[in-house]
Coordinates of C-alpha atoms in Angstrom, one line a residue:
X234 CA 0.0 0.0 0.0
X235 CA 1.4 3.4 -0.9
X236 CA 2.4 5.6 2.1
X237 CA 0.2 8.4 0.9
X238 CA -2.9 6.1 0.8
X239 CA -2.0 4.8 4.3
X240 CA -1.8 8.3 5.7
X241 CA -5.2 9.2 4.2
X242 CA -6.7 6.1 5.8
X243 CA -5.2 7.2 9.2
X244 CA -6.5 10.7 8.7
X245 CA -10.1 9.5 8.2
X246 CA -9.9 6.8 10.8
X247 CA -9.0 9.5 13.4
X248 CA -11.8 11.8 12.0
X249 CA -14.4 9.1 12.2
X250 CA -13.4 8.0 15.7
X251 CA -13.3 11.6 17.0
X252 CA -16.8 12.3 15.5
X253 CA -18.1 9.2 17.1
X254 CA -16.7 10.2 20.5
X255 CA -18.2 13.7 20.2
X256 CA -21.6 12.2 19.4
X257 CA -21.3 9.9 22.4
X258 CA -20.5 12.8 24.7
X259 CA -23.5 14.8 23.4
X260 CA -25.9 11.9 23.9
X261 CA -24.6 10.9 27.3
X262 CA -24.2 14.3 28.9
X263 CA -26.6 14.3 31.9
X264 CA -27.0 17.9 32.9
X265 CA -28.7 19.6 30.0
X266 CA -31.4 20.8 32.4
X267 CA -29.0 22.9 34.4
X268 CA -27.2 24.2 31.4
X269 CA -30.5 25.1 29.6
X270 CA -31.8 26.9 32.7
X271 CA -28.6 28.9 32.9
X272 CA -28.8 29.9 29.3
X273 CA -32.5 30.8 29.5
X274 CA -31.9 33.3 32.3
X275 CA -29.0 35.1 30.5
X276 CA -29.6 38.8 29.5
X277 CA -28.1 40.3 26.3
X278 CA -24.7 41.3 27.9
X279 CA -24.2 37.7 29.0
X280 CA -25.1 36.4 25.5
X281 CA -22.6 39.0 24.1
X282 CA -19.9 37.5 26.4
X283 CA -20.6 34.0 24.9
X284 CA -20.4 35.4 21.4
X285 CA -17.0 37.1 22.3
X286 CA -15.8 33.8 23.8
X287 CA -16.7 31.9 20.6
X288 CA -15.0 34.6 18.5
X289 CA -11.8 34.0 20.5
X290 CA -11.7 30.3 19.6
X291 CA -10.1 30.9 16.2
X292 CA -7.6 33.3 17.9
X293 CA -6.7 30.5 20.3
X294 CA -6.1 28.2 17.4
X295 CA -4.1 30.8 15.5
X296 CA -1.8 31.3 18.6
X297 CA -1.2 27.5 18.7
X298 CA -0.4 27.6 14.9
X299 CA 2.0 30.4 15.6
X300 CA 3.7 28.3 18.4
X301 CA 3.9 25.3 16.1
X302 CA 5.2 27.2 13.1
X303 CA 8.0 28.7 15.4
X304 CA 9.1 25.3 16.5
X305 CA 9.0 23.6 13.1
X306 CA 10.9 26.4 11.4
X307 CA 13.7 26.6 14.1
X308 CA 17.0 26.2 12.4
X309 CA 15.5 26.3 8.9
X310 CA 16.7 29.1 6.6
X311 CA 14.1 31.8 5.6
X312 CA 14.4 30.9 2.0
X313 CA 14.2 27.1 2.4
X314 CA 11.2 25.3 0.8
X315 CA 10.7 23.1 3.8
X316 CA 9.7 26.0 6.0
X317 CA 6.2 25.5 7.5
X318 CA 3.7 28.2 6.4
X319 CA 1.3 29.6 8.9
X320 CA -1.6 28.4 6.8
X321 CA -0.3 24.8 6.9
X322 CA 0.4 25.0 10.6
X323 CA -3.2 26.3 11.1
X324 CA -4.6 23.3 9.2
X325 CA -2.5 20.8 11.2
X326 CA -3.6 22.4 14.5
X327 CA -7.2 22.0 13.7
X328 CA -6.7 18.3 12.6
X329 CA -4.7 17.5 15.8
X330 CA -7.7 18.5 17.9
X331 CA -9.4 15.3 16.7
X332 CA -6.5 13.1 17.6
X333 CA -6.1 14.7 21.0
X334 CA -9.7 14.1 21.7
X335 CA -9.4 10.3 21.4
X336 CA -6.0 9.7 22.9
X337 CA -5.0 9.6 26.6
X338 CA -3.6 12.9 27.9
X339 CA -4.0 14.3 24.3
X340 CA -0.8 12.5 23.3
X341 CA -2.0 12.1 19.7
X342 CA -2.1 15.8 18.9
X343 CA 1.5 16.2 17.7
X344 CA 1.7 12.9 15.9
X345 CA -1.5 13.8 14.1
X346 CA 0.3 16.9 12.7
X347 CA 3.0 14.6 11.4
X348 CA 0.4 12.5 9.6
X349 CA -0.6 15.6 7.5
X350 CA 3.1 16.5 7.0
X351 CA 4.0 13.0 5.9
X352 CA 1.9 13.4 2.8
X353 CA 4.8 15.5 1.5
X354 CA 7.7 14.4 3.6
X355 CA 8.4 10.8 4.6
X356 CA 11.3 11.6 7.0
X357 CA 9.5 14.2 9.1
X358 CA 8.7 12.1 12.2
X359 CA 11.8 12.6 14.3
X360 CA 11.4 16.4 14.0
X361 CA 7.6 16.3 14.6
X362 CA 7.9 14.2 17.7
X363 CA 10.9 16.1 19.1
X364 CA 9.2 19.5 18.6
X365 CA 6.0 18.0 20.0
X366 CA 7.9 17.3 23.2
X367 CA 9.3 20.8 23.3
X368 CA 5.8 22.3 22.6
X369 CA 4.3 20.2 25.4
X370 CA 7.0 21.2 27.8
X371 CA 6.8 24.9 27.1
X372 CA 2.9 24.9 27.3
X373 CA 3.0 23.0 30.6
X374 CA 5.7 25.4 32.0
X375 CA 3.7 28.4 31.1
X376 CA 0.6 27.0 32.9
X377 CA 2.6 26.0 35.9
X378 CA 4.4 29.4 36.3
X379 CA 1.1 31.3 36.0
X380 CA -0.7 28.8 38.2
X381 CA 1.8 28.9 41.0
X382 CA 1.7 32.7 41.0
X383 CA -2.1 32.5 41.2
X384 CA -2.0 30.1 44.1
X385 CA -0.1 32.6 46.1
X386 CA -3.2 34.8 46.0
X387 CA -5.7 31.9 46.6
X388 CA -5.3 30.8 50.2
X389 CA -8.6 28.9 50.2
X390 CA -7.7 26.8 47.2
X391 CA -4.2 26.3 48.6
X392 CA -5.6 25.0 51.9
X393 CA -8.0 22.7 50.0
X394 CA -5.2 21.1 48.0
X395 CA -3.1 20.1 51.0
X396 CA 0.5 19.1 51.2
X397 CA 0.4 16.0 49.0
X398 CA -0.7 18.0 46.0
X399 CA 1.9 20.7 46.6
X400 CA 4.6 18.0 46.8
X401 CA 3.4 16.6 43.4
X402 CA 3.4 20.1 42.0
X403 CA 7.0 20.6 43.3
X404 CA 8.0 17.4 41.5
X405 CA 6.4 18.7 38.2
X406 CA 8.4 22.0 38.6
X407 CA 11.6 20.1 39.1
X408 CA 10.9 17.9 36.1
X409 CA 10.2 20.9 33.9
X410 CA 13.5 22.6 35.0
X411 CA 15.3 19.4 34.1
X412 CA 13.7 19.3 30.7
X413 CA 14.6 22.9 29.9
X414 CA 18.2 22.0 30.7
X415 CA 18.4 18.7 29.0
X416 CA 16.1 19.1 25.9
X417 CA 18.6 21.0 23.7
X418 CA 21.3 18.3 24.3
X419 CA 18.9 15.4 24.1
X420 CA 17.3 16.4 20.8
X421 CA 20.2 17.9 19.0
X422 CA 20.4 14.8 16.7
X423 CA 17.0 15.6 15.3
X424 CA 16.2 19.3 15.7
X425 CA 17.8 22.6 16.5
X426 CA 16.7 23.6 20.0
X427 CA 18.3 26.1 22.3
X428 CA 17.4 28.1 25.3
X429 CA 16.3 31.1 23.2
X430 CA 13.8 28.9 21.4
X431 CA 12.5 27.4 24.6
X432 CA 11.8 30.7 26.2
X433 CA 10.4 32.2 23.0
X434 CA 7.9 29.3 22.8
X435 CA 7.2 29.7 26.5
X436 CA 6.2 33.3 25.9
X437 CA 4.0 32.2 23.1
X438 CA 2.4 29.6 25.4
X439 CA 1.7 32.4 28.0
X440 CA -0.1 34.3 25.2
X441 CA -2.3 31.3 24.5
X442 CA -2.9 30.7 28.2
X443 CA -4.0 34.4 28.5
X444 CA -6.5 33.8 25.6
X445 CA -7.9 30.7 27.5
X446 CA -8.3 32.8 30.7
X447 CA -10.1 35.6 28.9
X448 CA -12.5 33.0 27.3
X449 CA -13.1 31.4 30.7
X450 CA -13.8 34.7 32.4
X451 CA -16.3 35.6 29.6
X452 CA -18.2 32.3 30.1
X453 CA -18.1 32.6 33.9
X454 CA -19.6 36.1 33.6
X455 CA -22.2 34.8 31.2
X456 CA -23.4 32.1 33.6
X457 CA -23.2 34.4 36.7
X458 CA -20.3 32.7 38.3
X459 CA -18.2 35.8 39.0
X460 CA -18.6 37.2 42.5
X461 CA -15.2 38.9 43.1
X462 CA -13.3 40.0 40.0
X463 CA -9.8 40.1 41.6
X464 CA -10.3 36.7 43.1
X465 CA -11.5 35.3 39.8
X466 CA -8.6 36.7 37.8
X467 CA -6.0 34.9 40.1
X468 CA -8.1 31.7 40.1
X469 CA -8.3 31.5 36.3
X470 CA -4.6 30.6 36.3
X471 CA -5.0 28.3 39.2
X472 CA -7.9 26.5 37.4
X473 CA -5.7 25.7 34.3
X474 CA -2.9 24.6 36.6
X475 CA -5.2 22.1 38.3
X476 CA -6.7 20.8 35.1
X477 CA -3.2 20.4 33.6
X478 CA -1.5 18.7 36.5
X479 CA -4.5 16.4 37.4
X480 CA -4.1 13.2 35.4
X481 CA -7.1 12.7 33.1
X482 CA -8.1 11.1 29.8
X483 CA -10.5 12.7 27.3
X484 CA -13.4 10.4 28.2
X485 CA -13.4 11.9 31.7
X486 CA -12.1 15.4 30.8
X487 CA -15.5 17.2 31.1
X488 CA -15.9 15.8 34.6
X489 CA -12.4 16.8 35.7
X490 CA -12.8 20.3 34.4
X491 CA -16.2 20.7 36.0
X492 CA -15.0 19.4 39.4
X493 CA -12.0 21.7 39.5
X494 CA -14.2 24.7 38.4
X495 CA -16.4 24.1 41.5
X496 CA -13.4 23.9 43.8
X497 CA -11.7 27.0 42.4
X498 CA -14.7 29.3 41.7
X499 CA -17.1 27.9 44.3
X500 CA -20.3 27.4 42.4
X501 CA -22.2 24.9 40.2
X502 CA -22.5 27.5 37.5
X503 CA -18.7 27.5 37.3
X504 CA -18.8 23.7 36.5
X505 CA -21.2 24.5 33.6
X506 CA -18.8 27.2 32.5
X507 CA -16.0 24.7 32.3
X508 CA -18.3 22.4 30.2
X509 CA -19.4 25.2 27.9
X510 CA -15.8 26.3 27.3
X511 CA -14.8 22.7 26.5
X512 CA -17.5 22.6 23.9
X513 CA -16.3 25.9 22.3
X514 CA -12.6 25.1 22.3
X515 CA -12.7 21.4 21.6
X516 CA -15.9 20.5 19.8
X517 CA -16.0 23.5 17.5
X518 CA -12.5 23.1 16.1
X519 CA -13.2 19.4 15.4
X520 CA -16.3 20.3 13.5
X521 CA -14.5 23.1 11.6
X522 CA -11.9 20.6 10.5
X523 CA -14.5 18.6 8.6
X524 CA -15.1 21.7 6.4
X525 CA -11.4 22.3 6.1
X526 CA -10.8 18.7 5.0
X527 CA -13.6 18.9 2.5
X528 CA -12.1 22.1 1.1
X529 CA -8.6 20.6 0.8
X530 CA -9.8 17.8 -1.4

């Protein structure tokens, strides 16, 4: 079987599996009554906030495409044909949402981007997987840095977490520091990675995290889950820290996000906000990919 045909089969297998998963989540979600009641009681400013949150979804995806383009073009000359364009990075990011949805801890996102790239380049895998590791490390580092700063202003959440969680968080921080030191040397056989690239990508990751936080704040406002603006701003970063560090798989992701939203923001409506934002930032890109794939035919 030709490699190109195989990669097309993999693409559509992932697409079909992800669509089946989304349909299953829609059918089995058991709190439509609460969500519907919250939506019915919203006034026009709250609906405007939802619209603004949806409008930021493509911004979020564009920032991720920017991050990915930066990584894949590291060490590649400006005039080189193999440089990844922003448009192609954008296409890969949308497709990778499907693979992330059906794989534990979203491990399939970066390999899925390689599936699209392998249509043109057969030897791209070492670079894709290496830069995927770098991208995961810098995104996690950005979330941990902002989340730890937020925890300093959230004593109630800090008390709830207890010492064992803080020890685990400390281990994550030590592991990230080790990765920042070792990655350039460990990956030099496959890619060009240096401290400048790591910190540049960390800065881009912080921009993406900020976009997530603005989106979440808009949804919290829309569902009436903001009681103290200053408290909420700090806890936005804490929320993403807890969601990131807590082990989860996509099949349970909505539950994990909802549970931490209740802990951090202190209301059931916050749990609904977490669910609604998951729909906007996960389900919508997956559906949009179906139109992108059709257009690319």
